[in-house]
XYZ file of C-alpha atoms in Angstrom:
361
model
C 17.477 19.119 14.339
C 19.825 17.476 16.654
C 19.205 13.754 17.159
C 20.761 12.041 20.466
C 18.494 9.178 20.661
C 15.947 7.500 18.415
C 12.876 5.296 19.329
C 11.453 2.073 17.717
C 8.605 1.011 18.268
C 6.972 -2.519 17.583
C 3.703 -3.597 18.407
C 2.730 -7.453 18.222
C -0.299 -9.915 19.134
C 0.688 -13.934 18.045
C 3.606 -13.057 15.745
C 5.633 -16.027 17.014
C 6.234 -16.297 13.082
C 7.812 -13.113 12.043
C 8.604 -10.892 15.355
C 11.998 -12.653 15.337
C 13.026 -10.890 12.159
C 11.816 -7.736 13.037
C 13.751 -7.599 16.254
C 16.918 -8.672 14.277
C 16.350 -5.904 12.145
C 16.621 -3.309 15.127
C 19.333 -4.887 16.410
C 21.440 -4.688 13.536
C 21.108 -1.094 12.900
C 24.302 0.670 12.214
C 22.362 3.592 14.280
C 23.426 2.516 18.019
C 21.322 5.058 20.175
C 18.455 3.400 19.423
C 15.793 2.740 22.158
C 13.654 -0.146 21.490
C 9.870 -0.472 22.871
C 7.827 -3.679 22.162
C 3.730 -3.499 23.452
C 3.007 -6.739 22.795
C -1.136 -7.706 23.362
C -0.842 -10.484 25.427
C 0.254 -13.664 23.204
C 0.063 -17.180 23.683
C 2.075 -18.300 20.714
C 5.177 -18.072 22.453
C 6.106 -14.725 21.265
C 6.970 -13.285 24.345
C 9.597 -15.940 24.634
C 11.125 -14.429 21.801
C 10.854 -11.077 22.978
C 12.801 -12.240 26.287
C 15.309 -13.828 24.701
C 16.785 -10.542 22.911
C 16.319 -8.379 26.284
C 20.116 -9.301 26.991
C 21.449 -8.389 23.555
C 19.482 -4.771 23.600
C 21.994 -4.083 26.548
C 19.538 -2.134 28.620
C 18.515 -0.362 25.774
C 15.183 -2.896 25.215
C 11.976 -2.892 27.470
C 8.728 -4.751 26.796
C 5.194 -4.651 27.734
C 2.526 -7.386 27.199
C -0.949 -6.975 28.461
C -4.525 -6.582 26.947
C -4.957 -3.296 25.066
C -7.662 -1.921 22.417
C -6.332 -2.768 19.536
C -3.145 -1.693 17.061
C -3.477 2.140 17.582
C -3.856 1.951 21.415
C -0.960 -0.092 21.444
C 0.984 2.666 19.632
C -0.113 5.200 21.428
C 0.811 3.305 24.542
C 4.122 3.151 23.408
C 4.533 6.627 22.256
C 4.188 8.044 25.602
C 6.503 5.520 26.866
C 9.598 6.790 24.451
C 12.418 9.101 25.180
C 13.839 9.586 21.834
C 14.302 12.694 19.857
C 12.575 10.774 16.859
C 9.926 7.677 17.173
C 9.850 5.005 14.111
C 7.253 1.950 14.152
C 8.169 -1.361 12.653
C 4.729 -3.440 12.853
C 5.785 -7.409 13.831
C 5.456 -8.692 10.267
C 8.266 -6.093 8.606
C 11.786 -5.129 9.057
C 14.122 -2.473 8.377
C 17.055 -1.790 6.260
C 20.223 -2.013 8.271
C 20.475 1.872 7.718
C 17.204 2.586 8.045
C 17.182 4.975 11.105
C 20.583 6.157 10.300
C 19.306 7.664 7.015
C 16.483 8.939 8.919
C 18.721 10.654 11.452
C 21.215 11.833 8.957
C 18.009 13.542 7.280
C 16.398 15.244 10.601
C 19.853 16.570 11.210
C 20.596 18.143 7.945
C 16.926 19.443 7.045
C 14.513 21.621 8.758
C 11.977 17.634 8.670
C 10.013 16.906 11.404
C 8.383 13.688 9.661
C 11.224 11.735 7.753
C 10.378 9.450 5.347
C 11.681 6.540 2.812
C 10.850 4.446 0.033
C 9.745 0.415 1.159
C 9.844 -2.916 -0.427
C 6.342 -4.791 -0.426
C 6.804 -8.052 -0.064
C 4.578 -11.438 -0.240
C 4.252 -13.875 2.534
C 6.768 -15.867 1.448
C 9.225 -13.127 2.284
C 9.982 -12.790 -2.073
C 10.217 -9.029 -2.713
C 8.174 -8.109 -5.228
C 8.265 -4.662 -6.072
C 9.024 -1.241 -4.375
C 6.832 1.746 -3.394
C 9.182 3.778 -6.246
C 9.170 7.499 -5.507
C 5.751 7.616 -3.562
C 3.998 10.579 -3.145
C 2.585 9.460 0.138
C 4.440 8.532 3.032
C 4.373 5.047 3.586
C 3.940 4.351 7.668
C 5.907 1.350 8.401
C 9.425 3.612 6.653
C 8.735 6.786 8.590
C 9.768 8.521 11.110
C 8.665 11.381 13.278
C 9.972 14.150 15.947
C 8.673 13.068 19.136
C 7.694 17.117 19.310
C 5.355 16.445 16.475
C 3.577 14.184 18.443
C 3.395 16.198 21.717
C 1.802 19.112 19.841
C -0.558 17.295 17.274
C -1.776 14.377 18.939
C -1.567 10.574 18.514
C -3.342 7.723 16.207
C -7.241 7.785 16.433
C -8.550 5.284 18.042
C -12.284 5.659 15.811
C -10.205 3.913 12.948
C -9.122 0.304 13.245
C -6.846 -0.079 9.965
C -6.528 2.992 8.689
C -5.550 4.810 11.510
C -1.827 5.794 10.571
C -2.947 7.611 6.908
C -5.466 9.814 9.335
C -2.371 10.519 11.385
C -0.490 11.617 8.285
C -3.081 13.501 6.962
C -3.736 15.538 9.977
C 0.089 16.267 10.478
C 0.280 16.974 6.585
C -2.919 19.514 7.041
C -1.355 21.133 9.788
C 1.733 22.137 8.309
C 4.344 19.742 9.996
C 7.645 19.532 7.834
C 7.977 16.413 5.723
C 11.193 15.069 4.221
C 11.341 12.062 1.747
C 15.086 10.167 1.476
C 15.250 8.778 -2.293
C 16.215 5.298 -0.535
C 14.515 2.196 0.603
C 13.921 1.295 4.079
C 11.715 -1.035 5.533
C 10.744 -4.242 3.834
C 6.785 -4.340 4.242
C 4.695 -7.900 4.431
C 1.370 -7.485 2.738
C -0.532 -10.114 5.432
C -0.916 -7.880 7.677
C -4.609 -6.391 8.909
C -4.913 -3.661 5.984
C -4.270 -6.736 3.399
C -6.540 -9.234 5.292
C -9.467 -6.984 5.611
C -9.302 -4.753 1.948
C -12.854 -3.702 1.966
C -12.827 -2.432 5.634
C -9.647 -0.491 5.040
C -10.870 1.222 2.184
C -14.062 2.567 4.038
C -12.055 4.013 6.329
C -9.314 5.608 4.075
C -12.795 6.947 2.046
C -13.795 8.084 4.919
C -10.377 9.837 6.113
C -9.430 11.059 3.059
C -13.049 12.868 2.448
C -12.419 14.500 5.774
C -9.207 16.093 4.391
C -10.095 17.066 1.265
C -8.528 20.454 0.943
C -7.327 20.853 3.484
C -3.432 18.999 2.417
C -2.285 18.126 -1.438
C -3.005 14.426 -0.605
C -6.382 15.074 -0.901
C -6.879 17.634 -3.703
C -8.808 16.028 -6.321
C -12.370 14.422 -5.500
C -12.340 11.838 -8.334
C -9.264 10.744 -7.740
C -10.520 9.700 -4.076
C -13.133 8.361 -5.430
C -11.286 6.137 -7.838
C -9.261 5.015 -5.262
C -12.236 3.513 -3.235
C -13.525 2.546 -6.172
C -10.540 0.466 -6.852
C -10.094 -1.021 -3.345
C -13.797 -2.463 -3.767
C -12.895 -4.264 -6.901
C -9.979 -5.881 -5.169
C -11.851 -6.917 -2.579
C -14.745 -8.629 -4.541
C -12.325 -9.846 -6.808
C -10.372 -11.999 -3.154
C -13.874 -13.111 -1.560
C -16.094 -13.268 -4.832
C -14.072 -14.646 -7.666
C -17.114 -16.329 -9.383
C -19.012 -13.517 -9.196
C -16.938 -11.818 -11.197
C -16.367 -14.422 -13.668
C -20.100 -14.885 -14.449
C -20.206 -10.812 -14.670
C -17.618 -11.109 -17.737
C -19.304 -14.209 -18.856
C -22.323 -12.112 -19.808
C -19.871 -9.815 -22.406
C -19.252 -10.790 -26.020
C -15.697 -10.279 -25.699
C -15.354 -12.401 -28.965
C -13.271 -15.294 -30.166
C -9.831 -14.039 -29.344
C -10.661 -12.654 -25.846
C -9.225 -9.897 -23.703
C -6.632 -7.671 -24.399
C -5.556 -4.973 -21.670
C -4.822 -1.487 -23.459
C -2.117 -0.115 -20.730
C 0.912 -2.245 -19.403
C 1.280 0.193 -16.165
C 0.490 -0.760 -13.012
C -2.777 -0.357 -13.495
C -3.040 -2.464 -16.119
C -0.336 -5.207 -14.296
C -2.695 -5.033 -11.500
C -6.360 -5.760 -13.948
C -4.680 -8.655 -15.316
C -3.833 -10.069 -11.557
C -7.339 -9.387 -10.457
C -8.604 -11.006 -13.820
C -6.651 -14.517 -13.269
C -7.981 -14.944 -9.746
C -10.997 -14.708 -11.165
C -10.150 -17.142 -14.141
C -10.854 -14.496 -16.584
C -8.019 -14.756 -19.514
C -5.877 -12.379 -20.964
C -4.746 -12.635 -24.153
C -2.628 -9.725 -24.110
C -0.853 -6.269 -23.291
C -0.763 -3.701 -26.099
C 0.580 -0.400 -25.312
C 1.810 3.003 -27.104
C 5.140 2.896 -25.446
C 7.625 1.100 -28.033
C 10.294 -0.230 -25.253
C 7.492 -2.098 -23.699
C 6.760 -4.117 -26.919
C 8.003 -7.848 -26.603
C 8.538 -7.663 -22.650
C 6.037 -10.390 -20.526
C 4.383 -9.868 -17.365
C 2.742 -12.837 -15.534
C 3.352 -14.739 -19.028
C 1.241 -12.223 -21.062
C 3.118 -10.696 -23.824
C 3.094 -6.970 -24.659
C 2.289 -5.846 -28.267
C 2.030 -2.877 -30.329
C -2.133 -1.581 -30.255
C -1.540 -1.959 -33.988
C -2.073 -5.697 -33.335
C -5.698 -4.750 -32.828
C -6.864 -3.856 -36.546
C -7.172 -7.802 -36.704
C -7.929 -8.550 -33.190
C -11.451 -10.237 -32.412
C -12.008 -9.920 -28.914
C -12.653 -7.056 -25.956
C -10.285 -4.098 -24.966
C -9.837 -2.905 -21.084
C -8.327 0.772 -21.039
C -6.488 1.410 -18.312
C -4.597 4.214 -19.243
C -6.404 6.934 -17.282
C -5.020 10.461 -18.591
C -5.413 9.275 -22.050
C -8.516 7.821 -22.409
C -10.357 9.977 -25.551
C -7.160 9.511 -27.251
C -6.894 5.813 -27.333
C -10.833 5.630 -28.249
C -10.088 7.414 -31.072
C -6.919 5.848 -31.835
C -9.248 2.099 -31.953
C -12.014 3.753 -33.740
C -9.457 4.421 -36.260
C -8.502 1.083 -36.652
C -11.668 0.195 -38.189
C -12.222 -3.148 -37.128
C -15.873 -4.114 -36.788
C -14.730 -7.233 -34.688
C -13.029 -4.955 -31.705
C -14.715 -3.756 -28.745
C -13.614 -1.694 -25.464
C -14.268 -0.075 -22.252
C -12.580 2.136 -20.252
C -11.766 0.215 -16.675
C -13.759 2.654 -15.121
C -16.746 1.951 -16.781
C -16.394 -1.908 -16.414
C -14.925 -1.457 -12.171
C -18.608 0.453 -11.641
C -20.430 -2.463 -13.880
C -19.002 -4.634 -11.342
C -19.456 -3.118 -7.958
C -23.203 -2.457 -8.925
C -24.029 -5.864 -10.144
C -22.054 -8.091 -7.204
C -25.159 -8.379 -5.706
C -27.385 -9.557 -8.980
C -25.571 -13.155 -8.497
C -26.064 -13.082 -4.840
């Protein structure tokens, strides 16, 4: 596919704070035929000043719109219809791009059959610190992709029924109908996590149940039913874990997890992210132990990873949070005979939690 001229899109309500970056980000791509649409809500935090002040340096190739609209997705799809380019990207008002962001993106349309283009993207905290990377992901994350402007004129735009979730519906449905996507083993955008999906975590995942449900089978996203489940599942812990911290902690409290505490069978991101969700709560972790040898001895968040075979002395209470191998490590602690050691796989203790939130109401 051909590309002449590419689209960006930004959409922005009181973002006075960030929008500045994100426009520098555009304007220092080393792609020049870029066309550049902001829909901004109607702010009164001064970011429309901003927004006037690059018009010059866009050279023509800049134009704005601030009024009322519906929300996020409206605002999208308002500026959708508005672009000209071969290929649209969005950059929400809180992230920014890569300087070679749409030039890898073009480079890809151009040599593959893609119609959706897509790239890896930095998460980072709102501090602007980078903290880790989406590495490899199997689904396409929205603020680093791209897609034909063809794509949209045949399957549609975002769905106004969802609020947050909108974009993964948009995906799915492009996915389900066989559009072409591409993934480009590079990063791309640099994503903020304050932005409505992180602010409201028990929303979004009601409506990513919801969407995902309404795909299953119909696109490989969406294959397995547990693993949706688990997902939602997971999202609901996070979310009582953020507005119900105590609750929680007195849930825990009522566990004999002995004198030497918690220990976290699993130092993958699963387990990384148990032990974050456990310290907001002020629930301690002693430790990390783990099968894989050239983990042993390495720290995350101050909590050192061991060898399981720590455990045949250990007095306290054992998360698992390795999912595939579950059976294996319960027989692997049962052989350690120690009548002092107990455990739970996290999926066990995740429903324990969600179904008793309410008990300490």
């Amino acid at each position: 596919m051909k590309i002449c001229k590419a689209s960006v899109i930004t959409v922005c309500l009181n973002s006075g704070a960030t929008v500045r970056q994100t426009i520098e980000s555009v304007l220092r791509q080393t792609y020049r035929d870029i066309e550049y649409i902001i829909i901004d809500g109607g702010s009164t935090d001064g970011t429309l000043d901003i927004i006037k002040e690059y018009v010059p340096q866009f050279c023509g190739r800049m134009k704005y719109v601030s009024e009322k609209d519906r929300g996020i997705y409206d605002a999208m799809n308002k500026a959708i219809t508005l672009a000209t380019g071969d290929v649209i990207g969005i950059i929400n008002s809180d992230d920014w791009y890569e300087s070679d962001a749409v030039e890898r993106a073009a480079k890809c349309f151009e040599e593959t059959e893609a119609e959706v283009v897509y790239g890896e993207m930095w998460l980072v905290d709102q501090n602007g610190k980078r903290e880790y990377h989406t590495c490899h992901s199997t689904f396409p994350p929205h603020p680093g992709t791209f897609i034909s402007r063809e794509v949209y004129q045949k399957h549609g735009l975002f769905d106004l029924h969802y609020k947050i979730a909108s974009d993964r519906d948009l995906l799915l449905r492009f996915m389900a109908e066989g559009v072409h996507f591409t993934r480009i083993d590079a990063i791309l955008v640099n994503f903020r996590r304050t932005g409505i999906s992180n602010r409201r975590i028990l929303e979004c995942a009601e409506e990513t149940y919801e969407i995902d449900r309404k795909y299953f089978g119909r696109c490989p996203e969406c294959m397995d039913r547990d693993a949706i489940e688990e997902k939602y599942e997971r999202e609901k812990l996070l979310y009582i874990s953020q507005n119900q911290p105590l609750i929680v902690r007195k849930i825990f409290e009522e566990k004999n997890w002995g004198s030497d505490g918690i220990a976290i069978f699993g130092a993958g991101n699963c387990g990384k992210e148990i032990a974050v969700i456990l310290k907001r709560c002020n629930v301690s972790v002693h430790l990390f132990v783990d099968n894989d040898m050239s983990k042993w001895g390495l720290e995350y968040h101050g909590i050192k990873i061991y060898s399981p075979e720590i455990l045949r002395s250990f007095k306290g209470y054992v998360i698992i949070t390795v999912t595939r191998f579950q059976q294996d490590i319960c027989r692997q602690l049962q052989g350690y005979e120690n009548p002092a050691l107990s455990w739970r796989v996290l999926e066990e203790i995740r429903k324990k939690v969600i179904c008793d939130c309410s008990k300490f109401k």
